[in-house]
Amino acid sequence: MNQIEMHPQTVSREQLAQFLAEELQINRFRDYCPNGVQVEGRYEIKRIVSGVTASLALLEEAVRLNADAILVHHGYFWRGEDMRVIGQKQRRLKLLLAQDISLFAYHLPLDMHAHLGNNAQLARRLDLRPEGRFGEDDLGWTGVISDDSIKTVGQFAMHIEQRLGRLPLVIGDPEQTLGKIAWCTGAAQNMLDQAINAGASVYLSGEISEPTVHLARESGVSYMACGHHATERNGVKALAEFVAQRFGIEHHFVDIPNPV
């Protein structure tokens, strides 16, 4: 079989998919969506765009940047969703197929990666020193703040606002002394009870729900909702930069604003 001739500073779609599958160990996880190539585009990739979510705005920016592939944390085909290709799903897929752009998506494998993952990158962003894990598949992380000048929940909230660009919603006493900190990015508010069992005095995640407030108040463990998008910006960016350096291809991170 004739091989397709590749130019310098490019990677094939299959080569990139295999590399990411091995790096992120995608077969370890029972996820809510398929991890890997979700939409096949052109074979040869020399320019990649990354972003948190494969929204239409991100796709349109990738088209403007003449991307060959898009790498995201939140892709398509979630468990339990309507399987029909109609409405907004049709418009998104139509654009990708018309422009021959591949879509790569990695959900839990990206959350979990020890160095490039969302939790690892959030720790770096917030000066957290990891010390342990908790929860199913060790998805949650625990540690302490490495900046000795940050001693209370209120000071930590100000630090988060400075580093993430948004003030977290805090359920708890701002004067509470920081002890063990637990974190899990995205919509992981339902892991608060597991963080409590792990001995945390503070737990931060992306989102919050009504029961979270009561559990935080009753347990005395402060809860900090820092934004789903804000806590997961850095993982996919780090992964795409890693890919770009590994294969010598061009990378553009596109941050589509999202208040959630």
PDB file of C-alpha atoms in Angstrom:
ATOM      1  CA  MET A   1       0.000   0.000   0.000  1.00  0.00           C
ATOM      2  CA  ASN A   2       1.347   3.419  -0.953  1.00  0.00           C
ATOM      3  CA  GLN A   3       2.166   5.673   1.977  1.00  0.00           C
ATOM      4  CA  ILE A   4       0.985   9.277   2.003  1.00  0.00           C
ATOM      5  CA  GLU A   5       3.987  11.571   1.766  1.00  0.00           C
ATOM      6  CA  MET A   6       4.218  13.859   4.817  1.00  0.00           C
ATOM      7  CA  HIS A   7       5.881  17.252   4.801  1.00  0.00           C
ATOM      8  CA  PRO A   8       8.153  18.418   7.642  1.00  0.00           C
ATOM      9  CA  GLN A   9       6.370  19.861  10.695  1.00  0.00           C
ATOM     10  CA  THR A  10       3.217  17.822  10.229  1.00  0.00           C
ATOM     11  CA  VAL A  11       1.616  14.832  11.917  1.00  0.00           C
ATOM     12  CA  SER A  12      -0.971  12.446  10.551  1.00  0.00           C
ATOM     13  CA  ARG A  13      -4.409  12.256  12.125  1.00  0.00           C
ATOM     14  CA  GLU A  14      -3.863   8.605  13.068  1.00  0.00           C
ATOM     15  CA  GLN A  15      -0.411   9.257  14.492  1.00  0.00           C
ATOM     16  CA  LEU A  16      -1.708  12.071  16.674  1.00  0.00           C
ATOM     17  CA  ALA A  17      -4.682   9.997  17.857  1.00  0.00           C
ATOM     18  CA  GLN A  18      -2.397   7.089  18.783  1.00  0.00           C
ATOM     19  CA  PHE A  19       0.044   9.365  20.580  1.00  0.00           C
ATOM     20  CA  LEU A  20      -2.728  10.990  22.647  1.00  0.00           C
ATOM     21  CA  ALA A  21      -4.387   7.647  23.392  1.00  0.00           C
ATOM     22  CA  GLU A  22      -1.138   6.364  24.877  1.00  0.00           C
ATOM     23  CA  GLU A  23      -0.191   9.591  26.667  1.00  0.00           C
ATOM     24  CA  LEU A  24      -3.631   9.981  28.280  1.00  0.00           C
ATOM     25  CA  GLN A  25      -4.256   6.226  28.730  1.00  0.00           C
ATOM     26  CA  ILE A  26      -7.785   6.639  27.439  1.00  0.00           C
ATOM     27  CA  ASN A  27      -8.661   2.937  27.728  1.00  0.00           C
ATOM     28  CA  ARG A  28      -8.456   3.150  31.528  1.00  0.00           C
ATOM     29  CA  PHE A  29     -11.673   5.157  31.815  1.00  0.00           C
ATOM     30  CA  ARG A  30     -15.402   4.554  31.651  1.00  0.00           C
ATOM     31  CA  ASP A  31     -16.314   7.990  30.413  1.00  0.00           C
ATOM     32  CA  TYR A  32     -19.489   9.873  29.473  1.00  0.00           C
ATOM     33  CA  CYS A  33     -18.320  10.413  25.898  1.00  0.00           C
ATOM     34  CA  PRO A  34     -15.891   8.926  23.353  1.00  0.00           C
ATOM     35  CA  ASN A  35     -12.275  10.011  23.842  1.00  0.00           C
ATOM     36  CA  GLY A  36     -10.099  10.533  20.785  1.00  0.00           C
ATOM     37  CA  VAL A  37     -11.100  11.500  17.253  1.00  0.00           C
ATOM     38  CA  GLN A  38     -14.797  12.406  17.293  1.00  0.00           C
ATOM     39  CA  VAL A  39     -14.905  13.875  13.783  1.00  0.00           C
ATOM     40  CA  GLU A  40     -12.473  12.904  11.022  1.00  0.00           C
ATOM     41  CA  GLY A  41     -11.002  15.708   8.964  1.00  0.00           C
ATOM     42  CA  ARG A  42      -7.980  15.983   6.707  1.00  0.00           C
ATOM     43  CA  TYR A  43      -5.220  13.434   7.070  1.00  0.00           C
ATOM     44  CA  GLU A  44      -2.283  15.783   7.461  1.00  0.00           C
ATOM     45  CA  ILE A  45      -2.179  18.160  10.444  1.00  0.00           C
ATOM     46  CA  LYS A  46       0.158  21.119  10.598  1.00  0.00           C
ATOM     47  CA  ARG A  47      -1.959  23.617  12.570  1.00  0.00           C
ATOM     48  CA  ILE A  48      -4.092  22.825  15.620  1.00  0.00           C
ATOM     49  CA  VAL A  49      -6.498  24.973  17.629  1.00  0.00           C
ATOM     50  CA  SER A  50      -7.325  24.137  21.237  1.00  0.00           C
ATOM     51  CA  GLY A  51     -10.136  25.293  23.515  1.00  0.00           C
ATOM     52  CA  VAL A  52     -12.220  24.087  26.440  1.00  0.00           C
ATOM     53  CA  THR A  53     -15.467  23.345  24.584  1.00  0.00           C
ATOM     54  CA  ALA A  54     -16.242  22.601  20.930  1.00  0.00           C
ATOM     55  CA  SER A  55     -18.771  25.415  20.673  1.00  0.00           C
ATOM     56  CA  LEU A  56     -19.722  26.969  17.354  1.00  0.00           C
ATOM     57  CA  ALA A  57     -17.693  30.059  18.297  1.00  0.00           C
ATOM     58  CA  LEU A  58     -14.566  27.925  18.729  1.00  0.00           C
ATOM     59  CA  LEU A  59     -15.175  26.126  15.444  1.00  0.00           C
ATOM     60  CA  GLU A  60     -15.597  29.407  13.587  1.00  0.00           C
ATOM     61  CA  GLU A  61     -12.366  30.757  15.048  1.00  0.00           C
ATOM     62  CA  ALA A  62     -10.580  27.549  14.033  1.00  0.00           C
ATOM     63  CA  VAL A  63     -11.841  28.033  10.475  1.00  0.00           C
ATOM     64  CA  ARG A  64     -10.572  31.621  10.526  1.00  0.00           C
ATOM     65  CA  LEU A  65      -7.170  30.398  11.697  1.00  0.00           C
ATOM     66  CA  ASN A  66      -7.145  27.716   8.959  1.00  0.00           C
ATOM     67  CA  ALA A  67      -6.789  24.900  11.488  1.00  0.00           C
ATOM     68  CA  ASP A  68      -6.465  21.289  10.417  1.00  0.00           C
ATOM     69  CA  ALA A  69      -7.643  19.944  13.755  1.00  0.00           C
ATOM     70  CA  ILE A  70      -9.277  21.093  16.995  1.00  0.00           C
ATOM     71  CA  LEU A  71      -8.410  19.714  20.435  1.00  0.00           C
ATOM     72  CA  VAL A  72     -10.952  20.179  23.252  1.00  0.00           C
ATOM     73  CA  HIS A  73     -11.933  18.924  26.698  1.00  0.00           C
ATOM     74  CA  HIS A  74     -15.682  19.051  26.040  1.00  0.00           C
ATOM     75  CA  GLY A  75     -16.583  17.477  22.708  1.00  0.00           C
ATOM     76  CA  TYR A  76     -19.769  15.799  21.497  1.00  0.00           C
ATOM     77  CA  PHE A  77     -21.817  12.574  21.761  1.00  0.00           C
ATOM     78  CA  TRP A  78     -22.431  12.602  25.517  1.00  0.00           C
ATOM     79  CA  ARG A  79     -24.096   9.626  27.162  1.00  0.00           C
ATOM     80  CA  GLY A  80     -27.866  10.058  27.332  1.00  0.00           C
ATOM     81  CA  GLU A  81     -28.086  12.969  24.892  1.00  0.00           C
ATOM     82  CA  ASP A  82     -30.383  13.055  21.858  1.00  0.00           C
ATOM     83  CA  MET A  83     -28.659  10.959  19.179  1.00  0.00           C
ATOM     84  CA  ARG A  84     -30.245  12.818  16.266  1.00  0.00           C
ATOM     85  CA  VAL A  85     -28.059  15.171  14.214  1.00  0.00           C
ATOM     86  CA  ILE A  86     -30.397  18.162  14.323  1.00  0.00           C
ATOM     87  CA  GLY A  87     -30.361  21.745  15.538  1.00  0.00           C
ATOM     88  CA  GLN A  88     -27.110  23.060  16.940  1.00  0.00           C
ATOM     89  CA  LYS A  89     -25.401  19.664  16.725  1.00  0.00           C
ATOM     90  CA  GLN A  90     -26.125  19.597  12.993  1.00  0.00           C
ATOM     91  CA  ARG A  91     -24.729  23.097  12.513  1.00  0.00           C
ATOM     92  CA  ARG A  92     -21.532  22.297  14.378  1.00  0.00           C
ATOM     93  CA  LEU A  93     -20.923  18.996  12.588  1.00  0.00           C
ATOM     94  CA  LYS A  94     -21.797  20.517   9.221  1.00  0.00           C
ATOM     95  CA  LEU A  95     -19.143  23.200   9.684  1.00  0.00           C
ATOM     96  CA  LEU A  96     -16.464  20.695  10.724  1.00  0.00           C
ATOM     97  CA  LEU A  97     -17.231  18.372   7.817  1.00  0.00           C
ATOM     98  CA  ALA A  98     -17.486  21.169   5.270  1.00  0.00           C
ATOM     99  CA  GLN A  99     -14.085  22.537   6.325  1.00  0.00           C
ATOM    100  CA  ASP A 100     -12.519  19.059   6.648  1.00  0.00           C
ATOM    101  CA  ILE A 101     -11.360  19.773  10.235  1.00  0.00           C
ATOM    102  CA  SER A 102     -10.762  16.931  12.709  1.00  0.00           C
ATOM    103  CA  LEU A 103     -12.122  17.155  16.240  1.00  0.00           C
ATOM    104  CA  PHE A 104     -10.175  15.497  19.059  1.00  0.00           C
ATOM    105  CA  ALA A 105     -11.818  15.429  22.502  1.00  0.00           C
ATOM    106  CA  TYR A 106     -10.538  14.121  25.854  1.00  0.00           C
ATOM    107  CA  HIS A 107     -12.678  14.302  28.971  1.00  0.00           C
ATOM    108  CA  LEU A 108     -11.775  12.262  32.091  1.00  0.00           C
ATOM    109  CA  PRO A 109      -8.348  11.266  30.711  1.00  0.00           C
ATOM    110  CA  LEU A 110      -7.442  14.948  30.552  1.00  0.00           C
ATOM    111  CA  ASP A 111      -8.774  15.609  34.054  1.00  0.00           C
ATOM    112  CA  MET A 112      -6.607  12.784  35.376  1.00  0.00           C
ATOM    113  CA  HIS A 113      -3.236  13.308  33.700  1.00  0.00           C
ATOM    114  CA  ALA A 114      -0.557  13.761  36.352  1.00  0.00           C
ATOM    115  CA  HIS A 115       1.212  16.652  34.613  1.00  0.00           C
ATOM    116  CA  LEU A 116      -0.879  18.021  31.744  1.00  0.00           C
ATOM    117  CA  GLY A 117      -4.328  17.425  33.241  1.00  0.00           C
ATOM    118  CA  ASN A 118      -6.831  19.962  34.507  1.00  0.00           C
ATOM    119  CA  ASN A 119      -6.233  19.228  38.191  1.00  0.00           C
ATOM    120  CA  ALA A 120      -2.462  19.260  37.774  1.00  0.00           C
ATOM    121  CA  GLN A 121      -2.512  22.508  35.816  1.00  0.00           C
ATOM    122  CA  LEU A 122      -4.931  24.147  38.275  1.00  0.00           C
ATOM    123  CA  ALA A 123      -2.537  23.249  41.089  1.00  0.00           C
ATOM    124  CA  ARG A 124       0.297  24.965  39.228  1.00  0.00           C
ATOM    125  CA  ARG A 125      -1.856  27.996  38.544  1.00  0.00           C
ATOM    126  CA  LEU A 126      -2.925  28.361  42.183  1.00  0.00           C
ATOM    127  CA  ASP A 127       0.412  27.467  43.831  1.00  0.00           C
ATOM    128  CA  LEU A 128      -0.981  24.276  45.320  1.00  0.00           C
ATOM    129  CA  ARG A 129       1.413  21.511  46.315  1.00  0.00           C
ATOM    130  CA  PRO A 130      -0.247  18.130  45.647  1.00  0.00           C
ATOM    131  CA  GLU A 131       0.043  15.520  48.382  1.00  0.00           C
ATOM    132  CA  GLY A 132      -2.676  12.949  47.711  1.00  0.00           C
ATOM    133  CA  ARG A 133      -5.755  11.799  45.791  1.00  0.00           C
ATOM    134  CA  PHE A 134      -9.331  10.851  46.662  1.00  0.00           C
ATOM    135  CA  GLY A 135     -12.590   9.720  45.058  1.00  0.00           C
ATOM    136  CA  GLU A 136     -13.351   7.246  42.296  1.00  0.00           C
ATOM    137  CA  ASP A 137     -10.294   6.582  40.117  1.00  0.00           C
ATOM    138  CA  ASP A 138      -8.441   9.069  42.382  1.00  0.00           C
ATOM    139  CA  LEU A 139     -10.016  11.883  40.391  1.00  0.00           C
ATOM    140  CA  GLY A 140      -9.816  14.443  43.227  1.00  0.00           C
ATOM    141  CA  TRP A 141      -6.549  15.904  44.485  1.00  0.00           C
ATOM    142  CA  THR A 142      -5.446  17.096  47.933  1.00  0.00           C
ATOM    143  CA  GLY A 143      -2.589  19.294  49.013  1.00  0.00           C
ATOM    144  CA  VAL A 144      -1.580  22.561  50.629  1.00  0.00           C
ATOM    145  CA  ILE A 145      -0.902  26.110  49.475  1.00  0.00           C
ATOM    146  CA  SER A 146       2.807  26.676  48.893  1.00  0.00           C
ATOM    147  CA  ASP A 147       2.564  30.449  49.458  1.00  0.00           C
ATOM    148  CA  ASP A 148       2.995  30.960  53.208  1.00  0.00           C
ATOM    149  CA  SER A 149       1.468  34.449  53.039  1.00  0.00           C
ATOM    150  CA  ILE A 150      -1.952  32.966  52.189  1.00  0.00           C
ATOM    151  CA  LYS A 151      -3.364  31.763  55.503  1.00  0.00           C
ATOM    152  CA  THR A 152      -7.172  32.119  55.375  1.00  0.00           C
ATOM    153  CA  VAL A 153     -10.068  31.164  53.111  1.00  0.00           C
ATOM    154  CA  GLY A 154     -10.635  34.841  52.308  1.00  0.00           C
ATOM    155  CA  GLN A 155      -7.019  35.375  51.286  1.00  0.00           C
ATOM    156  CA  PHE A 156      -7.157  32.217  49.196  1.00  0.00           C
ATOM    157  CA  ALA A 157     -10.287  33.490  47.431  1.00  0.00           C
ATOM    158  CA  MET A 158      -8.485  36.723  46.517  1.00  0.00           C
ATOM    159  CA  HIS A 159      -5.532  34.682  45.254  1.00  0.00           C
ATOM    160  CA  ILE A 160      -7.877  32.590  43.087  1.00  0.00           C
ATOM    161  CA  GLU A 161      -9.484  35.731  41.657  1.00  0.00           C
ATOM    162  CA  GLN A 162      -6.058  37.065  40.717  1.00  0.00           C
ATOM    163  CA  ARG A 163      -4.921  33.831  39.084  1.00  0.00           C
ATOM    164  CA  LEU A 164      -8.163  32.756  37.353  1.00  0.00           C
ATOM    165  CA  GLY A 165      -9.620  36.167  36.554  1.00  0.00           C
ATOM    166  CA  ARG A 166     -12.869  35.640  38.464  1.00  0.00           C
ATOM    167  CA  LEU A 167     -13.931  35.845  42.107  1.00  0.00           C
ATOM    168  CA  PRO A 168     -15.005  32.438  43.432  1.00  0.00           C
ATOM    169  CA  LEU A 169     -18.296  31.947  45.247  1.00  0.00           C
ATOM    170  CA  VAL A 170     -17.305  31.009  48.796  1.00  0.00           C
ATOM    171  CA  ILE A 171     -19.517  29.056  51.188  1.00  0.00           C
ATOM    172  CA  GLY A 172     -17.758  29.267  54.535  1.00  0.00           C
ATOM    173  CA  ASP A 173     -15.971  31.605  56.918  1.00  0.00           C
ATOM    174  CA  PRO A 174     -13.460  33.903  55.165  1.00  0.00           C
ATOM    175  CA  GLU A 175     -11.437  33.967  58.386  1.00  0.00           C
ATOM    176  CA  GLN A 176     -11.120  30.183  58.509  1.00  0.00           C
ATOM    177  CA  THR A 177      -7.504  29.039  58.552  1.00  0.00           C
ATOM    178  CA  LEU A 178      -6.406  27.042  55.549  1.00  0.00           C
ATOM    179  CA  GLY A 179      -5.448  23.444  56.210  1.00  0.00           C
ATOM    180  CA  LYS A 180      -5.627  20.574  53.771  1.00  0.00           C
ATOM    181  CA  ILE A 181      -7.089  21.756  50.453  1.00  0.00           C
ATOM    182  CA  ALA A 182      -8.965  19.447  48.101  1.00  0.00           C
ATOM    183  CA  TRP A 183      -9.820  20.228  44.485  1.00  0.00           C
ATOM    184  CA  CYS A 184     -11.372  18.778  41.370  1.00  0.00           C
ATOM    185  CA  THR A 185     -12.058  20.885  38.297  1.00  0.00           C
ATOM    186  CA  GLY A 186     -15.323  21.269  36.397  1.00  0.00           C
ATOM    187  CA  ALA A 187     -18.690  20.078  37.708  1.00  0.00           C
ATOM    188  CA  ALA A 188     -17.365  18.099  40.683  1.00  0.00           C
ATOM    189  CA  GLN A 189     -19.412  19.673  43.476  1.00  0.00           C
ATOM    190  CA  ASN A 190     -20.853  16.234  44.230  1.00  0.00           C
ATOM    191  CA  MET A 191     -17.395  15.187  45.452  1.00  0.00           C
ATOM    192  CA  LEU A 192     -17.582  17.504  48.473  1.00  0.00           C
ATOM    193  CA  ASP A 193     -18.519  14.658  50.819  1.00  0.00           C
ATOM    194  CA  GLN A 194     -15.532  12.649  49.574  1.00  0.00           C
ATOM    195  CA  ALA A 195     -13.272  15.660  50.120  1.00  0.00           C
ATOM    196  CA  ILE A 196     -14.610  15.899  53.677  1.00  0.00           C
ATOM    197  CA  ASN A 197     -13.822  12.217  54.245  1.00  0.00           C
ATOM    198  CA  ALA A 198     -10.324  12.859  52.882  1.00  0.00           C
ATOM    199  CA  GLY A 199      -9.746  15.340  55.697  1.00  0.00           C
ATOM    200  CA  ALA A 200      -9.969  18.569  53.712  1.00  0.00           C
ATOM    201  CA  SER A 201     -10.814  21.855  55.407  1.00  0.00           C
ATOM    202  CA  VAL A 202     -11.419  23.563  52.044  1.00  0.00           C
ATOM    203  CA  TYR A 203     -12.701  22.107  48.776  1.00  0.00           C
ATOM    204  CA  LEU A 204     -12.754  23.919  45.445  1.00  0.00           C
ATOM    205  CA  SER A 205     -14.321  22.962  42.153  1.00  0.00           C
ATOM    206  CA  GLY A 206     -15.922  24.637  39.172  1.00  0.00           C
ATOM    207  CA  GLU A 207     -19.657  24.632  39.829  1.00  0.00           C
ATOM    208  CA  ILE A 208     -22.066  24.604  42.752  1.00  0.00           C
ATOM    209  CA  SER A 209     -25.557  23.197  43.344  1.00  0.00           C
ATOM    210  CA  GLU A 210     -28.170  23.770  46.031  1.00  0.00           C
ATOM    211  CA  PRO A 211     -27.259  20.781  48.243  1.00  0.00           C
ATOM    212  CA  THR A 212     -23.594  21.811  48.197  1.00  0.00           C
ATOM    213  CA  VAL A 213     -24.353  24.884  50.288  1.00  0.00           C
ATOM    214  CA  HIS A 214     -25.974  22.927  53.099  1.00  0.00           C
ATOM    215  CA  LEU A 215     -23.277  20.245  53.215  1.00  0.00           C
ATOM    216  CA  ALA A 216     -20.521  22.861  53.354  1.00  0.00           C
ATOM    217  CA  ARG A 217     -22.253  24.786  56.149  1.00  0.00           C
ATOM    218  CA  GLU A 218     -23.043  21.697  58.194  1.00  0.00           C
ATOM    219  CA  SER A 219     -19.615  20.110  57.804  1.00  0.00           C
ATOM    220  CA  GLY A 220     -17.582  23.253  58.426  1.00  0.00           C
ATOM    221  CA  VAL A 221     -15.595  22.584  55.251  1.00  0.00           C
ATOM    222  CA  SER A 222     -15.482  25.701  53.094  1.00  0.00           C
ATOM    223  CA  TYR A 223     -16.590  25.258  49.491  1.00  0.00           C
ATOM    224  CA  MET A 224     -15.268  27.450  46.678  1.00  0.00           C
ATOM    225  CA  ALA A 225     -16.992  27.490  43.268  1.00  0.00           C
ATOM    226  CA  CYS A 226     -14.327  28.856  40.948  1.00  0.00           C
ATOM    227  CA  GLY A 227     -15.967  28.374  37.539  1.00  0.00           C
ATOM    228  CA  HIS A 228     -16.214  25.283  35.345  1.00  0.00           C
ATOM    229  CA  HIS A 229     -14.556  26.994  32.389  1.00  0.00           C
ATOM    230  CA  ALA A 230     -12.040  28.900  34.512  1.00  0.00           C
ATOM    231  CA  THR A 231     -10.770  25.762  36.269  1.00  0.00           C
ATOM    232  CA  GLU A 232     -10.407  23.800  33.021  1.00  0.00           C
ATOM    233  CA  ARG A 233      -8.737  26.335  30.722  1.00  0.00           C
ATOM    234  CA  ASN A 234      -5.195  25.285  31.432  1.00  0.00           C
ATOM    235  CA  GLY A 235      -5.310  21.518  30.904  1.00  0.00           C
ATOM    236  CA  VAL A 236      -6.267  21.472  27.244  1.00  0.00           C
ATOM    237  CA  LYS A 237      -3.886  24.349  26.551  1.00  0.00           C
ATOM    238  CA  ALA A 238      -0.995  22.488  28.185  1.00  0.00           C
ATOM    239  CA  LEU A 239      -1.848  19.304  26.278  1.00  0.00           C
ATOM    240  CA  ALA A 240      -1.981  21.095  22.922  1.00  0.00           C
ATOM    241  CA  GLU A 241       1.304  22.899  23.615  1.00  0.00           C
ATOM    242  CA  PHE A 242       2.861  19.532  24.474  1.00  0.00           C
ATOM    243  CA  VAL A 243       1.606  18.101  21.170  1.00  0.00           C
ATOM    244  CA  ALA A 244       2.853  21.122  19.218  1.00  0.00           C
ATOM    245  CA  GLN A 245       6.337  20.808  20.693  1.00  0.00           C
ATOM    246  CA  ARG A 246       6.411  17.037  20.208  1.00  0.00           C
ATOM    247  CA  PHE A 247       5.556  17.165  16.514  1.00  0.00           C
ATOM    248  CA  GLY A 248       6.723  20.666  15.578  1.00  0.00           C
ATOM    249  CA  ILE A 249       3.267  21.813  14.492  1.00  0.00           C
ATOM    250  CA  GLU A 250       1.572  25.178  14.979  1.00  0.00           C
ATOM    251  CA  HIS A 251      -0.804  25.707  17.913  1.00  0.00           C
ATOM    252  CA  HIS A 252      -3.327  28.422  18.801  1.00  0.00           C
ATOM    253  CA  PHE A 253      -5.251  28.374  22.083  1.00  0.00           C
ATOM    254  CA  VAL A 254      -8.634  30.096  21.770  1.00  0.00           C
ATOM    255  CA  ASP A 255     -10.319  31.110  25.007  1.00  0.00           C
ATOM    256  CA  ILE A 256     -14.050  31.568  24.422  1.00  0.00           C
ATOM    257  CA  PRO A 257     -15.389  33.512  27.455  1.00  0.00           C
ATOM    258  CA  ASN A 258     -17.810  31.567  29.635  1.00  0.00           C
ATOM    259  CA  PRO A 259     -19.105  32.848  33.005  1.00  0.00           C
ATOM    260  CA  VAL A 260     -20.097  29.386  34.265  1.00  0.00           C
TER     261      VAL A 260
END
